[in-house]
Amino acid sequence: MIGRIQGILVSVHPPRLLVDCQGIGYEVDVPMSTLYQLPQAGQKITLLTHFQVREDAQQLFGFATETEREAFRQLIKISGVGSRTALAVLSGMSVNELAQAIALQEANRLTQVPGIGKKTAERLCLELKGKLAPDLGITPGKALTPDTNSEVLQALLALGYSEKEALLALKQIPPDTSVSDGIRMGLKYLSKT
């Protein structure tokens, strides 16, 4: 397996790069997040890679960071999600945004990525739950735990509040709050606005 590639960036034709390594040119597909971090053609670059061998092709995918590569590897493990779809997801949102969407089970955020429909987004949320954020070292920070946060959000949405209003209310709820207290605090906040 090819785990890293270092060489001279010859050309960029999104999403594909051509990298010259000791006279051999490697075509490497990269997400847009990596593409934006690249130097000008003729400069030296180093990319972490994922080498994929299929019946009809051998492809090399490059990433600027380890977290991007690990997210890509988690995505392609899911049935029905190929390498092109995984690249589209990583091009459409950062790894932190993806991990947050998965932790909060926000399938609608994933459908904003071109090529991701409702069913695929729901499958991503279901199969990546608990896998993506811990593997990438992402913590919820000052927010509620993902399960509690999601339950409070769903309750507020079921009560007829818009997603924008419900998310605003969630930001006002302190960490380590139970679901029932979170709903109560959310309703209290929403009644004042």
XYZ file of C-alpha atoms in Angstrom:
193
model
C 0.000 0.000 0.000
C 1.154 3.533 -0.722
C 0.727 5.542 2.491
C 2.403 8.834 1.603
C 3.645 10.558 -1.508
C 6.213 13.320 -1.709
C 7.299 15.044 -4.876
C 6.877 17.990 -7.185
C 3.380 19.174 -8.048
C 3.298 19.119 -11.859
C -0.320 20.045 -12.603
C -3.744 20.491 -11.028
C -6.970 19.495 -12.810
C -9.533 19.320 -9.992
C -10.004 16.938 -8.357
C -6.879 15.319 -9.830
C -3.232 16.248 -9.321
C -0.136 15.038 -11.089
C 2.804 14.572 -8.708
C 6.301 13.799 -10.030
C 8.254 11.453 -7.739
C 11.749 10.748 -9.011
C 10.621 10.861 -12.650
C 7.388 8.909 -12.188
C 4.140 10.877 -12.420
C 1.375 9.809 -10.043
C -2.216 10.880 -10.589
C -3.770 11.600 -7.185
C -7.429 12.454 -6.548
C -7.928 14.897 -3.669
C -10.893 16.556 -1.911
C -11.329 20.292 -2.393
C -10.190 20.956 1.188
C -6.771 19.532 0.300
C -6.760 21.236 -3.088
C -7.080 24.672 -1.467
C -3.972 24.036 0.652
C -1.690 23.161 -2.263
C 1.275 25.283 -3.326
C 1.806 26.454 -6.909
C 2.796 23.974 -9.624
C 6.530 23.260 -9.509
C 6.627 23.257 -5.691
C 7.356 20.282 -3.453
C 4.328 18.657 -1.772
C 3.653 15.812 0.638
C 0.304 14.046 0.791
C -0.998 11.199 2.915
C -2.576 8.668 0.593
C -5.077 5.857 0.324
C -4.403 3.355 -2.462
C -7.484 1.579 -3.772
C -7.346 -1.453 -6.041
C -10.551 -2.451 -7.793
C -11.301 -4.901 -10.542
C -11.348 -2.150 -13.162
C -8.978 0.478 -11.726
C -6.195 1.359 -9.331
C -6.620 4.767 -7.762
C -4.564 6.905 -5.434
C -6.330 9.403 -3.168
C -4.399 12.156 -1.384
C -5.111 14.115 1.786
C -3.468 17.026 3.565
C -4.222 15.661 7.053
C -4.567 12.323 8.809
C -8.101 13.202 9.945
C -9.215 13.671 6.324
C -7.744 10.322 5.342
C -9.374 8.522 8.282
C -12.742 10.143 7.524
C -12.398 9.008 3.892
C -11.620 5.461 5.010
C -14.641 5.410 7.325
C -16.885 6.718 4.542
C -15.855 4.125 1.940
C -16.553 1.289 4.390
C -20.266 2.090 4.121
C -22.269 0.040 1.631
C -23.240 2.170 -1.350
C -20.669 4.882 -0.653
C -17.802 4.780 -3.109
C -14.625 6.764 -3.320
C -16.208 9.489 -5.499
C -19.025 10.004 -3.003
C -16.554 10.071 -0.108
C -14.487 12.723 -1.917
C -17.668 14.732 -2.566
C -18.547 14.644 1.144
C -15.062 15.787 2.175
C -15.133 18.470 -0.513
C -18.521 19.731 0.636
C -17.806 19.965 4.362
C -14.863 19.861 6.741
C -14.153 16.755 8.798
C -15.283 18.608 11.944
C -18.569 19.588 10.286
C -19.070 15.997 9.136
C -18.363 14.618 12.613
C -20.768 17.117 14.155
C -23.505 16.276 11.636
C -23.042 12.564 12.376
C -22.949 13.066 16.154
C -26.160 15.127 16.044
C -27.730 12.814 13.438
C -28.359 15.748 11.086
C -29.014 13.967 7.793
C -30.386 17.181 6.283
C -26.941 18.810 6.603
C -25.417 15.958 4.627
C -27.978 16.282 1.821
C -26.551 19.732 1.090
C -23.477 18.008 -0.368
C -23.914 17.454 -4.134
C -24.532 13.773 -4.871
C -25.836 12.916 -1.384
C -29.533 12.126 -1.270
C -31.771 11.646 1.734
C -31.304 7.857 1.918
C -27.520 8.048 1.622
C -27.384 10.792 4.252
C -29.480 8.709 6.644
C -27.268 5.672 6.016
C -24.160 7.763 6.742
C -25.673 9.001 10.015
C -26.675 5.508 11.051
C -23.468 3.676 10.163
C -20.971 6.348 11.249
C -22.639 7.115 14.581
C -20.057 6.644 17.315
C -17.305 5.809 14.826
C -16.231 9.045 13.224
C -15.820 11.520 16.085
C -13.999 9.209 18.563
C -11.608 8.002 15.857
C -10.769 11.567 14.903
C -10.411 12.894 18.443
C -13.288 15.338 18.067
C -15.082 16.235 21.247
C -18.461 17.912 21.485
C -16.901 20.790 23.446
C -19.328 22.890 25.447
C -22.387 21.331 23.834
C -24.605 18.686 25.345
C -23.726 15.075 24.721
C -24.662 14.165 21.122
C -27.508 11.792 22.125
C -29.047 14.290 24.575
C -28.567 17.153 22.133
C -30.237 15.190 19.358
C -33.194 14.170 21.553
C -33.793 17.736 22.731
C -33.562 18.981 19.132
C -36.045 16.348 17.917
C -38.459 17.191 20.744
C -38.396 20.913 19.931
C -38.903 20.187 16.230
C -41.821 17.869 17.057
C -43.395 20.697 19.065
C -43.491 22.820 15.920
C -40.387 25.001 16.255
C -38.230 25.587 13.188
C -34.805 24.026 13.009
C -33.199 27.469 13.329
C -35.157 28.233 16.500
C -34.437 24.801 17.982
C -30.701 25.088 17.302
C -30.636 28.559 18.885
C -32.316 27.142 21.982
C -29.807 24.258 22.126
C -26.935 26.728 22.350
C -28.455 28.184 25.530
C -28.624 24.834 27.357
C -25.633 24.110 29.630
C -23.640 20.881 29.276
C -24.511 17.803 31.374
C -28.227 18.614 31.250
C -30.752 15.768 31.133
C -33.141 15.455 28.193
C -36.214 16.546 30.161
C -34.388 19.526 31.688
C -32.971 20.383 28.266
C -36.440 20.418 26.716
C -37.771 22.518 29.590
C -34.903 25.035 29.268
C -35.285 25.111 25.489
C -39.002 25.858 25.758
C -38.346 28.533 28.363
C -35.779 30.191 26.098
C -38.072 29.993 23.065
C -41.009 31.507 24.960
C -38.896 34.608 25.707
C -37.921 35.219 22.075
